mmCIF file of C-alpha atoms in Angstrom:
data_model
loop_
_atom_site.group_PDB
_atom_site.id
_atom_site.type_symbol
_atom_site.label_atom_id
_atom_site.label_comp_id
_atom_site.label_asym_id
_atom_site.label_seq_id
_atom_site.Cartn_x
_atom_site.Cartn_y
_atom_site.Cartn_z
ATOM 1 C CA MET A 1 21.791 1.967 -4.200
ATOM 2 C CA ASN A 2 23.944 4.107 -5.857
ATOM 3 C CA GLY A 3 24.277 3.995 -9.753
ATOM 4 C CA LYS A 4 21.695 1.762 -12.226
ATOM 5 C CA LEU A 5 19.350 -0.139 -11.882
ATOM 6 C CA LEU A 6 17.744 -2.279 -13.635
ATOM 7 C CA GLY A 7 14.024 -3.353 -13.593
ATOM 8 C CA VAL A 8 12.068 -6.222 -14.047
ATOM 9 C CA ASP A 9 8.829 -7.335 -15.345
ATOM 10 C CA TYR A 10 9.141 -11.238 -14.837
ATOM 11 C CA GLY A 11 6.822 -12.928 -17.572
ATOM 12 C CA ASP A 12 6.475 -16.673 -17.822
ATOM 13 C CA VAL A 13 6.287 -14.985 -22.386
ATOM 14 C CA ARG A 14 8.196 -12.276 -22.531
ATOM 15 C CA THR A 15 9.986 -10.218 -19.654
ATOM 16 C CA GLY A 16 10.105 -6.264 -19.588
ATOM 17 C CA LEU A 17 13.508 -4.775 -18.853
ATOM 18 C CA ALA A 18 13.644 -1.142 -17.484
ATOM 19 C CA VAL A 19 17.327 1.038 -16.784
ATOM 20 C CA SER A 20 17.665 4.719 -14.506
ATOM 21 C CA ASP A 21 19.774 6.712 -14.538
ATOM 22 C CA PRO A 22 22.904 6.827 -12.670
ATOM 23 C CA SER A 23 21.631 9.534 -10.605
ATOM 24 C CA GLY A 24 18.386 7.489 -9.807
ATOM 25 C CA LEU A 25 15.702 9.647 -10.446
ATOM 26 C CA ILE A 26 14.427 8.026 -14.287
ATOM 27 C CA ALA A 27 13.308 4.688 -15.118
ATOM 28 C CA THR A 28 13.362 4.068 -19.480
ATOM 29 C CA GLY A 29 12.269 1.017 -20.500
ATOM 30 C CA ILE A 30 14.173 -0.842 -23.305
ATOM 31 C CA GLY A 31 12.798 -3.517 -23.969
ATOM 32 C CA THR A 32 12.000 -6.988 -23.661
ATOM 33 C CA ILE A 33 12.987 -10.016 -24.226
ATOM 34 C CA ARG A 34 11.853 -13.920 -24.355
ATOM 35 C CA PRO A 35 14.557 -15.808 -24.397
ATOM 36 C CA GLY A 36 12.174 -19.110 -23.437
ATOM 37 C CA GLY A 37 12.617 -20.452 -20.111
ATOM 38 C CA MET A 38 12.752 -19.183 -16.206
ATOM 39 C CA ARG A 39 16.661 -20.203 -16.448
ATOM 40 C CA HIS A 40 17.322 -18.894 -19.597
ATOM 41 C CA THR A 41 14.947 -15.407 -18.456
ATOM 42 C CA ALA A 42 17.850 -15.496 -15.056
ATOM 43 C CA VAL A 43 20.549 -15.872 -17.490
ATOM 44 C CA ALA A 44 19.526 -12.315 -19.531
ATOM 45 C CA VAL A 45 18.347 -10.634 -16.708
ATOM 46 C CA ALA A 46 22.804 -10.626 -15.844
ATOM 47 C CA GLU A 47 23.740 -9.722 -18.637
ATOM 48 C CA ALA A 48 20.629 -7.480 -19.440
ATOM 49 C CA ALA A 49 22.137 -5.805 -15.752
ATOM 50 C CA ARG A 50 25.674 -5.941 -16.741
ATOM 51 C CA GLU A 51 25.550 -4.518 -19.843
ATOM 52 C CA ARG A 52 24.238 -1.660 -18.939
ATOM 53 C CA ALA A 53 27.126 -1.600 -15.706
ATOM 54 C CA CYS A 54 24.175 -1.679 -13.430
ATOM 55 C CA ALA A 55 24.590 -1.731 -9.316
ATOM 56 C CA GLY A 56 20.867 -3.617 -8.498
ATOM 57 C CA ILE A 57 17.918 -5.121 -10.072
ATOM 58 C CA VAL A 58 14.659 -4.441 -9.004
ATOM 59 C CA ILE A 59 12.137 -7.010 -9.409
ATOM 60 C CA GLY A 60 7.901 -6.002 -9.980
ATOM 61 C CA LEU A 61 6.636 -8.583 -7.061
ATOM 62 C CA PRO A 62 2.720 -9.416 -7.674
ATOM 63 C CA LYS A 63 0.430 -8.975 -4.332
ATOM 64 C CA ASN A 64 -3.564 -9.253 -4.400
ATOM 65 C CA MET A 65 -5.070 -6.158 -3.678
ATOM 66 C CA ASP A 66 -4.572 -7.262 -0.075
ATOM 67 C CA GLY A 67 -0.871 -7.635 -0.076
ATOM 68 C CA SER A 68 -1.317 -11.092 0.350
ATOM 69 C CA GLU A 69 0.866 -13.059 -1.778
ATOM 70 C CA GLY A 70 -0.427 -16.267 -5.026
ATOM 71 C CA PHE A 71 0.818 -18.492 -7.029
ATOM 72 C CA ARG A 72 2.318 -15.777 -9.604
ATOM 73 C CA ALA A 73 4.831 -13.909 -5.803
ATOM 74 C CA GLU A 74 5.944 -17.718 -6.130
ATOM 75 C CA THR A 75 6.483 -17.638 -9.718
ATOM 76 C CA VAL A 76 8.721 -14.743 -9.847
ATOM 77 C CA ARG A 77 10.379 -15.876 -6.048
ATOM 78 C CA ALA A 78 11.377 -18.529 -7.948
ATOM 79 C CA PHE A 79 13.510 -16.573 -10.358
ATOM 80 C CA VAL A 80 14.548 -13.972 -8.097
ATOM 81 C CA ALA A 81 16.598 -17.195 -7.070
ATOM 82 C CA LEU A 82 17.659 -18.790 -9.831
ATOM 83 C CA LEU A 83 18.919 -14.380 -11.197
ATOM 84 C CA GLY A 84 20.707 -14.804 -7.371
ATOM 85 C CA GLU A 85 22.246 -17.729 -9.303
ATOM 86 C CA GLU A 86 23.707 -15.495 -12.311
ATOM 87 C CA THR A 87 24.757 -12.457 -10.203
ATOM 88 C CA ASP A 88 25.979 -10.612 -7.822
ATOM 89 C CA LEU A 89 24.446 -7.489 -7.103
ATOM 90 C CA PRO A 90 21.840 -6.838 -5.075
ATOM 91 C CA LEU A 91 17.943 -7.886 -6.101
ATOM 92 C CA THR A 92 15.313 -6.351 -4.419
ATOM 93 C CA LEU A 93 11.459 -7.094 -5.010
ATOM 94 C CA PHE A 94 9.701 -4.408 -4.892
ATOM 95 C CA ASP A 95 5.804 -4.371 -5.335
ATOM 96 C CA GLU A 96 3.886 -4.224 -8.249
ATOM 97 C CA ARG A 97 0.794 -4.291 -7.871
ATOM 98 C CA LEU A 98 -1.660 -1.660 -10.280
ATOM 99 C CA SER A 99 2.218 -1.702 -12.644
ATOM 100 C CA THR A 100 0.387 -3.190 -15.542
ATOM 101 C CA VAL A 101 -3.268 -2.122 -15.228
ATOM 102 C CA GLU A 102 -1.761 1.726 -14.918
ATOM 103 C CA ALA A 103 0.635 0.487 -18.375
ATOM 104 C CA HIS A 104 -2.656 -0.997 -19.517
ATOM 105 C CA ARG A 105 -4.743 2.987 -18.803
ATOM 106 C CA MET A 106 -1.790 4.847 -20.616
ATOM 107 C CA MET A 107 -1.893 3.320 -23.590
ATOM 108 C CA ASP A 108 -5.606 3.958 -23.651
ATOM 109 C CA LEU A 109 -4.945 6.914 -23.397
ATOM 110 C CA THR A 110 -2.137 7.239 -26.767
ATOM 111 C CA GLY A 111 -4.109 4.647 -28.454
ATOM 112 C CA THR A 112 -1.442 1.048 -28.294
ATOM 113 C CA HIS A 113 -3.682 -1.198 -29.478
ATOM 114 C CA GLY A 114 -2.550 -4.310 -31.160
ATOM 115 C CA LYS A 115 0.037 -6.012 -31.252
ATOM 116 C CA LYS A 116 2.161 -3.016 -30.304
ATOM 117 C CA ARG A 117 0.142 -2.755 -27.553
ATOM 118 C CA ARG A 118 1.674 -6.331 -26.290
ATOM 119 C CA ASP A 119 5.060 -5.252 -27.190
ATOM 120 C CA THR A 120 5.170 -2.553 -25.243
ATOM 121 C CA VAL A 121 2.924 -3.506 -22.237
ATOM 122 C CA ASP A 122 6.200 -5.575 -20.597
ATOM 123 C CA THR A 123 8.714 -3.047 -20.798
ATOM 124 C CA LEU A 124 5.936 0.265 -19.339
ATOM 125 C CA SER A 125 5.285 -2.574 -16.704
ATOM 126 C CA ALA A 126 8.620 -3.001 -15.969
ATOM 127 C CA GLN A 127 9.101 1.201 -16.247
ATOM 128 C CA ILE A 128 7.128 1.618 -13.181
ATOM 129 C CA ILE A 129 7.710 -0.711 -11.015
ATOM 130 C CA LEU A 130 11.830 1.521 -11.205
ATOM 131 C CA GLN A 131 9.949 3.982 -11.524
ATOM 132 C CA ASP A 132 8.130 3.495 -7.915
ATOM 133 C CA TYR A 133 10.842 2.138 -6.228
ATOM 134 C CA LEU A 134 12.263 4.780 -7.270
ATOM 135 C CA ASP A 135 10.541 7.211 -6.147
ATOM 136 C CA LYS A 136 9.911 6.285 -3.117
ATOM 137 C CA THR A 137 13.182 5.218 -2.127
ATOM 138 C CA ARG A 138 14.048 9.306 -2.674
ATOM 139 C CA ARG A 139 11.002 10.484 -0.859
ATOM 140 C CA SER A 140 12.021 6.977 2.246
ATOM 141 C CA SER A 141 15.399 9.006 2.859
ATOM 142 C CA GLY A 142 14.131 12.729 1.944
ATOM 143 C CA THR A 143 16.201 13.547 -0.955
#
């Protein structure tokens, strides 16, 4: 996929967003949205992708450590179905195992705590999901 991508860490309360540069090398967190409800979140994510002229959307898919999918994965799949009604952009589900753990570890290293931590973890998770996707795509294409 050529062009900027939007990375999404879907959550019931907050949804983290990140965007890549046009060359697909670097993901940058751009904040969280809290529109309230799955459908409103799908509309807001589609709008964020349009505003940033993204070529596609990468959504984190929570999997269990054994690779199976549980309730959270079903919720994300339902969100992606709604998102597909709001945009014609390609939607890619990407295994997000340990992205939130990694985000918390990074915040521990930087001493980020309290409200700021809660507001940052979803954005950082979206950035990690998108960066992992970009790195994996680049490795598989040999560039």
